[in-house]
Amino acid sequence: MNRAIVFLNVFFITASIFALDISQDGKALSDIVIAADAPKDVRAAAHDLAMFIEKISGAKLNVVSTPGREVKNHICVGESDYTRQIGYKAPKINGSGYDILVRGNVAVLSGPMMLEPEKPAFDIHYKDNWYLHRLCNQFTPPEGFPHEGLKKWWAFCGKENFSFFSPVTPGWILKNNGGFAIANDVGPWHAVSALLESLGVRFYSPGQDGTIIPQNRNISLKDGRRTREAAFSRREFTGIMEPETLLWTRRMKMGTHNRLIWNHTLPFIYANPLQRAKHPEWLSETAPGKPLVTPYPRDGRLPRYTDPAFREAVLLWMRKELDAHPWLAGINVGQQDGKYQKFDYRDRPRYVKPGISEDQAWGDYSFDLVVYVARGLKKSHPGKYVLFGGSYEEPPFPTRGTEDFPDNLVCEFSMWGWPALPGTNKTELQASYPGALDMFRKSKTRNQWIARLPRGVKGPYWEHYLYYRNKVFYPVYFTKYLQEQMQELRRYCDGKFIELDGNAQGLANLPLMQWTLYVQNKLFWDPDLDLDKLLDEYCRLYFGPAHAEMKEYHQFAESVWCRPEKRLITAHSGFLKEKDIDRFFALIEKAKQKTKDQPVCFNRVAALEKSLLPLKKLFANLKRSNTERVHLVLLDSTAKPDGNVAKYHGRPCQMRDLQTGGTVLANATEVRCAMTRDQKYLACFIRCSDMAMDRVKASCRKADDASIWNDDVVEFFVETPERSHFQVVVNSAGVTLEQTTDLDVMGGVMQPLAWGKGVKTFVRKTDSYWDVELWIPTADFGSMKRPTREYPWGIQVGRSFSNPKRRTQAVAPTGGGYIVKTKWANLY
């Protein structure tokens, strides 16, 4: 809960008896006082206050560093020489919060601040960063390398050529977003926003149309004090780089008091080209002299966590980072992105033992490194804590015991560890399914970590629930569940680091999620607020005459989003139904009619309608317009892929030109499809005639290598009523690339993922053609193991050539690319 240290009501009144008058009949009766050397965030807060006072009353308040004699009243934003002269003493606030004191002719709006420096400790040239981080495939040092900033960092570190991590907002972001650091915690600005809210201002979304500004030419404040401590001192969105949106988060009292260096820190120690060349002994091996290589992260190598010299290097780097950034609360011992739990051959016997899973073994292995670092930092940097996090979730609790558990070690909590419903992206499930909260509370691992939190310390919480919001077009409301979650988290978490989609700099499709974001911000300060009252006020103030329709819309949309069904919508499954869309638009149409005489309210409804418009085509796009059928025959369950085309009885399907749909005469391609009687495999036989077999290219020799698309290949796609599509690409050498976009199979990661669970192939080349026989297991295809006339599967089979002069062919011509699913053929 919020802790109200002192709470005397500060509120707007229209009379000036025993009050501080700000404006009267639109005339300014006060000025705004800031320190002469006030930080830019405090200056911005003061100007924000002046701007909104003028919008409310018409009065123009001057922002000054010395109280003016032309007015008798003064509003101080932040502490200054003047607040010290009048004897102002800030109350004790643990973490983030604000203080509003009105006494006589002075009001003080103040609070704790955690501001990052305006410049990084070491100004590293961007080209040096590219090289050290191996970005842009730049593997040779840039001209002028190393530049002066990097030289100073290396000298600061001693003998190591570490990469530098700066938690200070980069200059190019500051330039783009109005000069504000994203995560600064600005108590005086929080107080300004709280005062404006007491005057009736509401910050529902970025921009003028998203703000409620009452009109009153007379503004006065009664004597009193309101001191408030935030329930969560970590209130941080990432990925916001649009000025108006960032201003909105400031006005919503966002900010982070306990600043950290977050995830993936280890690559800064070993992964740059100089360090790898200098310390090859730090890198893991699968056998003596054989490097352990992973496809991700970029460096392709993993360090050996048990190497004594590497451990010392980790400790040195973290000490130097904390020395360079003394304002940080702690630092994460963060492994590489991507869940590659690969052990050095010398370490595997020590950690991988009977009865211990790979996850647990990797957790123990990582924990030993973190303990070493925590002990070292406790000696050199008392008061700073070390953060321990898994790849995507809380790490397993160590099996070796915790008697020597360092009291400066904190676990990073994360929603990735929560169980997922079938077909549900974890980044969406955890914010939509109340049943997951019970599982969350019962998590043995999580409760073990909670019990081991240092006294008086709470762990940070890393959230992703809106990361993919610019890729869908339905309302995302889950406020009741969000409140339950925040009430649970306040026991042991200091707040949330919420990762938004970095491509949505201005929060694309904001109308579909702004209510959830607004509620999240409110819950950061008060997890026990009355949600129904808050929604009623929102709909009344924001939508005016359409209050009833929009309240019904939001309540219905939340009930739809919170259905415990798949987030991924197919023609026959998913949480969203076709009739839901009709109801959404019917309510919006009623709201438009009621607001047609109030342009601002009408525009708010219209913005919501515009964001929802793609829904009108959603189910139509899921229905295939192509009536063409690919005939499916049955094979004996004992059959196998052996190149025998005779077992595929029946007429083959002829590929046509992908773009024009015209008949292909030269280099024609035939396709036959079948399924084993036990329904375990879907089979496809493709015969590719070619008048220049000596020119058929098959350079790719490694499975799941993207270079296969430079070869002559055939591509097979299939989509079932319950699953998004699966894809298999094959070249004439029999090398395959196999992937899927289905969330069930991918475990919630919304990007194509290597799949390939038991795909079998047979490839044969002759003087005039090459054959491909694919057998694809149906285990991941959902409960419907066989297509029917009522529920056919969508199918596309294509043939691409390495020679760009040759025309691409397909079973289902689309006039575009292969993946135009409405034009796919029907398989049954």
CSV table of C-alpha atoms in Angstrom, one decimal, residues 423-665:
chain,number,residue,atom,x,y,z
A,423,GLY,CA,-1.1,-21.5,-28.0
A,424,THR,CA,-0.5,-18.4,-25.9
A,425,ASN,CA,2.4,-16.1,-26.1
A,426,LYS,CA,3.8,-15.8,-22.5
A,427,THR,CA,4.3,-12.1,-22.9
A,428,GLU,CA,0.5,-11.8,-23.3
A,429,LEU,CA,-0.7,-14.6,-21.1
A,430,GLN,CA,0.7,-13.4,-17.9
A,431,ALA,CA,-1.2,-10.1,-18.2
A,432,SER,CA,-4.5,-11.7,-19.1
A,433,TYR,CA,-5.1,-15.0,-17.3
A,434,PRO,CA,-6.0,-14.7,-13.6
A,435,GLY,CA,-5.4,-18.4,-13.1
A,436,ALA,CA,-1.7,-17.8,-13.7
A,437,LEU,CA,-1.5,-15.7,-10.6
A,438,ASP,CA,-2.3,-18.7,-8.4
A,439,MET,CA,0.4,-20.7,-10.1
A,440,PHE,CA,2.7,-17.8,-9.6
A,441,ARG,CA,2.1,-17.7,-5.9
A,442,LYS,CA,2.6,-21.5,-5.6
A,443,SER,CA,5.9,-21.4,-7.5
A,444,LYS,CA,8.4,-23.2,-5.3
A,445,THR,CA,11.4,-21.6,-7.0
A,446,ARG,CA,10.0,-18.1,-6.7
A,447,ASN,CA,9.1,-18.5,-3.1
A,448,GLN,CA,12.6,-19.8,-2.3
A,449,TRP,CA,14.1,-16.7,-3.9
A,450,ILE,CA,11.6,-14.4,-2.0
A,451,ALA,CA,12.6,-16.0,1.3
A,452,ARG,CA,16.3,-15.2,0.5
A,453,LEU,CA,15.9,-11.6,-0.3
A,454,PRO,CA,18.3,-9.4,1.8
A,455,ARG,CA,16.6,-7.7,4.8
A,456,GLY,CA,14.9,-4.5,3.6
A,457,VAL,CA,15.5,-5.2,-0.1
A,458,LYS,CA,13.0,-5.9,-2.8
A,459,GLY,CA,13.9,-7.5,-6.1
A,460,PRO,CA,13.2,-5.9,-9.5
A,461,TYR,CA,10.6,-7.3,-11.8
A,462,TRP,CA,11.1,-7.5,-15.6
A,463,GLU,CA,7.9,-7.4,-17.7
A,464,HIS,CA,7.1,-7.8,-21.4
A,465,TYR,CA,3.4,-7.7,-21.5
A,466,LEU,CA,3.1,-5.0,-24.2
A,467,TYR,CA,6.2,-5.9,-26.2
A,468,TYR,CA,4.3,-6.9,-29.3
A,469,ARG,CA,1.4,-4.5,-29.2
A,470,ASN,CA,2.1,-2.8,-32.5
A,471,LYS,CA,1.5,-6.0,-34.3
A,472,VAL,CA,-2.1,-6.7,-33.4
A,473,PHE,CA,-5.3,-4.7,-33.6
A,474,TYR,CA,-7.5,-5.7,-30.7
A,475,PRO,CA,-8.1,-4.0,-27.3
A,476,VAL,CA,-5.6,-5.0,-24.6
A,477,TYR,CA,-7.3,-4.5,-21.3
A,478,PHE,CA,-6.6,-6.6,-18.2
A,479,THR,CA,-6.9,-4.1,-15.3
A,480,LYS,CA,-8.4,-6.5,-12.7
A,481,TYR,CA,-5.7,-9.0,-13.2
A,482,LEU,CA,-3.1,-6.3,-13.2
A,483,GLN,CA,-4.3,-5.1,-9.8
A,484,GLU,CA,-4.1,-8.6,-8.4
A,485,GLN,CA,-0.6,-8.9,-9.8
A,486,MET,CA,0.5,-5.6,-8.3
A,487,GLN,CA,-1.0,-6.4,-4.9
A,488,GLU,CA,1.0,-9.6,-5.0
A,489,LEU,CA,4.3,-8.1,-6.2
A,490,ARG,CA,4.4,-5.3,-3.6
A,491,ARG,CA,5.5,-7.8,-0.9
A,492,TYR,CA,8.9,-8.5,-2.6
A,493,CYS,CA,9.3,-6.4,-5.7
A,494,ASP,CA,10.4,-2.7,-5.9
A,495,GLY,CA,8.5,-2.2,-9.2
A,496,LYS,CA,8.6,-3.1,-12.9
A,497,PHE,CA,11.0,-2.6,-15.8
A,498,ILE,CA,8.4,-2.9,-18.6
A,499,GLU,CA,9.9,-3.7,-22.0
A,500,LEU,CA,7.8,-2.2,-24.8
A,501,ASP,CA,8.4,-2.8,-28.5
A,502,GLY,CA,11.4,-0.6,-29.5
A,503,ASN,CA,9.8,-0.2,-33.0
A,504,ALA,CA,6.8,1.5,-31.4
A,505,GLN,CA,8.6,4.7,-30.5
A,506,GLY,CA,5.4,6.6,-30.0
A,507,LEU,CA,3.5,3.6,-28.8
A,508,ALA,CA,1.8,2.5,-32.0
A,509,ASN,CA,-1.9,1.6,-31.6
A,510,LEU,CA,-1.9,3.5,-28.3
A,511,PRO,CA,-5.7,3.8,-28.2
A,512,LEU,CA,-6.0,0.0,-27.9
A,513,MET,CA,-3.8,-0.1,-24.7
A,514,GLN,CA,-3.8,3.4,-23.2
A,515,TRP,CA,-6.3,2.4,-20.6
A,516,THR,CA,-4.1,-0.5,-19.4
A,517,LEU,CA,-1.0,1.8,-19.3
A,518,TYR,CA,-2.9,4.4,-17.4
A,519,VAL,CA,-4.1,1.9,-14.8
A,520,GLN,CA,-0.6,0.4,-14.6
A,521,ASN,CA,0.8,3.8,-13.7
A,522,LYS,CA,-1.9,4.4,-11.1
A,523,LEU,CA,-1.3,1.0,-9.5
A,524,PHE,CA,2.4,1.8,-9.2
A,525,TRP,CA,1.4,4.4,-6.6
A,526,ASP,CA,-1.7,2.7,-5.1
A,527,PRO,CA,-2.3,-1.0,-5.8
A,528,ASP,CA,-5.6,-0.8,-3.9
A,529,LEU,CA,-7.4,1.9,-5.9
A,530,ASP,CA,-11.0,1.5,-6.9
A,531,LEU,CA,-10.8,0.3,-10.5
A,532,ASP,CA,-14.5,0.7,-11.2
A,533,LYS,CA,-14.5,4.3,-9.9
A,534,LEU,CA,-11.4,5.0,-12.0
A,535,LEU,CA,-13.0,3.6,-15.2
A,536,ASP,CA,-16.2,5.5,-14.6
A,537,GLU,CA,-14.2,8.7,-14.2
A,538,TYR,CA,-12.1,7.9,-17.3
A,539,CYS,CA,-15.1,7.3,-19.5
A,540,ARG,CA,-17.0,10.3,-18.1
A,541,LEU,CA,-14.1,12.8,-18.6
A,542,TYR,CA,-12.5,11.3,-21.7
A,543,PHE,CA,-15.6,10.4,-23.8
A,544,GLY,CA,-18.2,12.8,-22.4
A,545,PRO,CA,-21.7,12.0,-23.7
A,546,ALA,CA,-20.6,8.5,-24.7
A,547,HIS,CA,-19.7,7.6,-21.1
A,548,ALA,CA,-22.1,4.7,-20.9
A,549,GLU,CA,-21.2,3.2,-24.3
A,550,MET,CA,-17.4,3.5,-23.7
A,551,LYS,CA,-17.6,2.0,-20.2
A,552,GLU,CA,-19.5,-1.0,-21.6
A,553,TYR,CA,-16.9,-1.2,-24.5
A,554,HIS,CA,-14.0,-1.3,-22.0
A,555,GLN,CA,-15.6,-3.8,-19.7
A,556,PHE,CA,-16.6,-6.1,-22.6
A,557,ALA,CA,-13.1,-5.7,-24.2
A,558,GLU,CA,-11.5,-6.7,-20.9
A,559,SER,CA,-13.7,-9.8,-20.6
A,560,VAL,CA,-12.7,-10.8,-24.2
A,561,TRP,CA,-9.0,-10.3,-23.7
A,562,CYS,CA,-9.0,-12.2,-20.4
A,563,ARG,CA,-10.6,-15.4,-21.9
A,564,PRO,CA,-8.2,-18.3,-21.1
A,565,GLU,CA,-7.8,-19.2,-24.8
A,566,LYS,CA,-5.2,-18.8,-27.4
A,567,ARG,CA,-3.9,-15.3,-28.2
A,568,LEU,CA,-3.2,-16.3,-31.8
A,569,ILE,CA,-6.4,-16.1,-33.8
A,570,THR,CA,-7.1,-18.7,-36.5
A,571,ALA,CA,-10.3,-19.3,-38.5
A,572,HIS,CA,-11.5,-21.8,-35.9
A,573,SER,CA,-9.8,-21.0,-32.6
A,574,GLY,CA,-8.5,-18.2,-30.3
A,575,PHE,CA,-9.8,-15.9,-27.7
A,576,LEU,CA,-11.4,-13.4,-30.1
A,577,LYS,CA,-14.7,-14.4,-31.9
A,578,GLU,CA,-16.1,-12.9,-35.0
A,579,LYS,CA,-19.3,-11.7,-33.1
A,580,ASP,CA,-17.0,-9.8,-30.6
A,581,ILE,CA,-15.9,-7.6,-33.4
A,582,ASP,CA,-19.4,-6.7,-34.4
A,583,ARG,CA,-20.1,-5.7,-30.8
A,584,PHE,CA,-17.0,-3.5,-30.6
A,585,PHE,CA,-18.0,-1.5,-33.6
A,586,ALA,CA,-21.6,-1.3,-32.6
A,587,LEU,CA,-20.6,0.3,-29.3
A,588,ILE,CA,-18.2,2.6,-31.1
A,589,GLU,CA,-20.8,3.7,-33.6
A,590,LYS,CA,-23.2,4.6,-30.8
A,591,ALA,CA,-20.4,6.5,-29.1
A,592,LYS,CA,-19.7,8.5,-32.3
A,593,GLN,CA,-23.3,9.4,-32.6
A,594,LYS,CA,-23.4,10.7,-29.0
A,595,THR,CA,-20.2,12.8,-29.4
A,596,LYS,CA,-20.8,14.2,-32.9
A,597,ASP,CA,-21.4,17.7,-31.5
A,598,GLN,CA,-18.3,17.5,-29.3
A,599,PRO,CA,-15.2,17.3,-31.6
A,600,VAL,CA,-12.6,16.4,-29.0
A,601,CYS,CA,-14.6,13.5,-27.6
A,602,PHE,CA,-15.6,12.5,-31.1
A,603,ASN,CA,-11.9,12.4,-32.1
A,604,ARG,CA,-11.0,10.2,-29.2
A,605,VAL,CA,-13.7,7.7,-30.2
A,606,ALA,CA,-12.6,7.9,-33.8
A,607,ALA,CA,-9.0,7.3,-32.9
A,608,LEU,CA,-10.1,4.1,-31.2
A,609,GLU,CA,-12.1,3.1,-34.2
A,610,LYS,CA,-9.2,3.7,-36.5
A,611,SER,CA,-6.9,1.4,-34.5
A,612,LEU,CA,-9.6,-1.3,-34.5
A,613,LEU,CA,-10.3,-1.1,-38.3
A,614,PRO,CA,-8.0,-4.0,-39.2
A,615,LEU,CA,-10.3,-6.3,-37.1
A,616,LYS,CA,-13.0,-5.9,-39.8
A,617,LYS,CA,-10.9,-7.8,-42.2
A,618,LEU,CA,-9.4,-10.3,-39.6
A,619,PHE,CA,-11.8,-13.2,-40.1
A,620,ALA,CA,-12.2,-12.6,-43.8
A,621,ASN,CA,-8.5,-12.8,-44.2
A,622,LEU,CA,-8.4,-16.1,-42.3
A,623,LYS,CA,-10.8,-17.6,-44.8
A,624,ARG,CA,-9.2,-18.9,-47.9
A,625,SER,CA,-10.7,-17.5,-51.1
A,626,ASN,CA,-9.0,-20.1,-53.2
A,627,THR,CA,-11.3,-23.1,-53.8
A,628,GLU,CA,-8.6,-25.2,-55.4
A,629,ARG,CA,-8.0,-28.5,-53.8
A,630,VAL,CA,-4.9,-30.6,-53.4
A,631,HIS,CA,-5.9,-34.2,-53.1
A,632,LEU,CA,-4.7,-36.1,-50.1
A,633,VAL,CA,-4.2,-39.8,-50.5
A,634,LEU,CA,-3.5,-42.4,-47.7
A,635,LEU,CA,-0.3,-44.4,-47.3
A,636,ASP,CA,0.3,-47.5,-45.4
A,637,SER,CA,1.7,-46.8,-41.9
A,638,THR,CA,4.7,-48.9,-42.7
A,639,ALA,CA,5.6,-46.8,-45.7
A,640,LYS,CA,8.7,-44.5,-45.7
A,641,PRO,CA,10.3,-41.8,-47.8
A,642,ASP,CA,12.2,-43.8,-50.4
A,643,GLY,CA,11.6,-41.9,-53.7
A,644,ASN,CA,9.0,-44.3,-54.9
A,645,VAL,CA,6.4,-42.0,-56.5
A,646,ALA,CA,4.1,-45.0,-57.3
A,647,LYS,CA,2.8,-45.1,-53.8
A,648,TYR,CA,1.3,-41.6,-54.3
A,649,HIS,CA,-1.6,-42.9,-56.5
A,650,GLY,CA,-3.8,-40.3,-58.2
A,651,ARG,CA,-3.3,-37.2,-60.3
A,652,PRO,CA,-0.5,-34.8,-59.4
A,653,CYS,CA,-1.0,-31.1,-58.9
A,654,GLN,CA,0.9,-29.0,-61.4
A,655,MET,CA,2.7,-25.8,-60.2
A,656,ARG,CA,1.9,-22.6,-62.0
A,657,ASP,CA,3.6,-19.2,-62.3
A,658,LEU,CA,3.5,-17.6,-58.8
A,659,GLN,CA,2.8,-14.1,-60.1
A,660,THR,CA,0.6,-14.7,-63.2
A,661,GLY,CA,-1.0,-18.1,-62.5
A,662,GLY,CA,-0.1,-19.1,-66.0
A,663,THR,CA,0.8,-22.6,-67.0
A,664,VAL,CA,4.5,-23.6,-66.7
A,665,LEU,CA,5.8,-25.4,-69.8
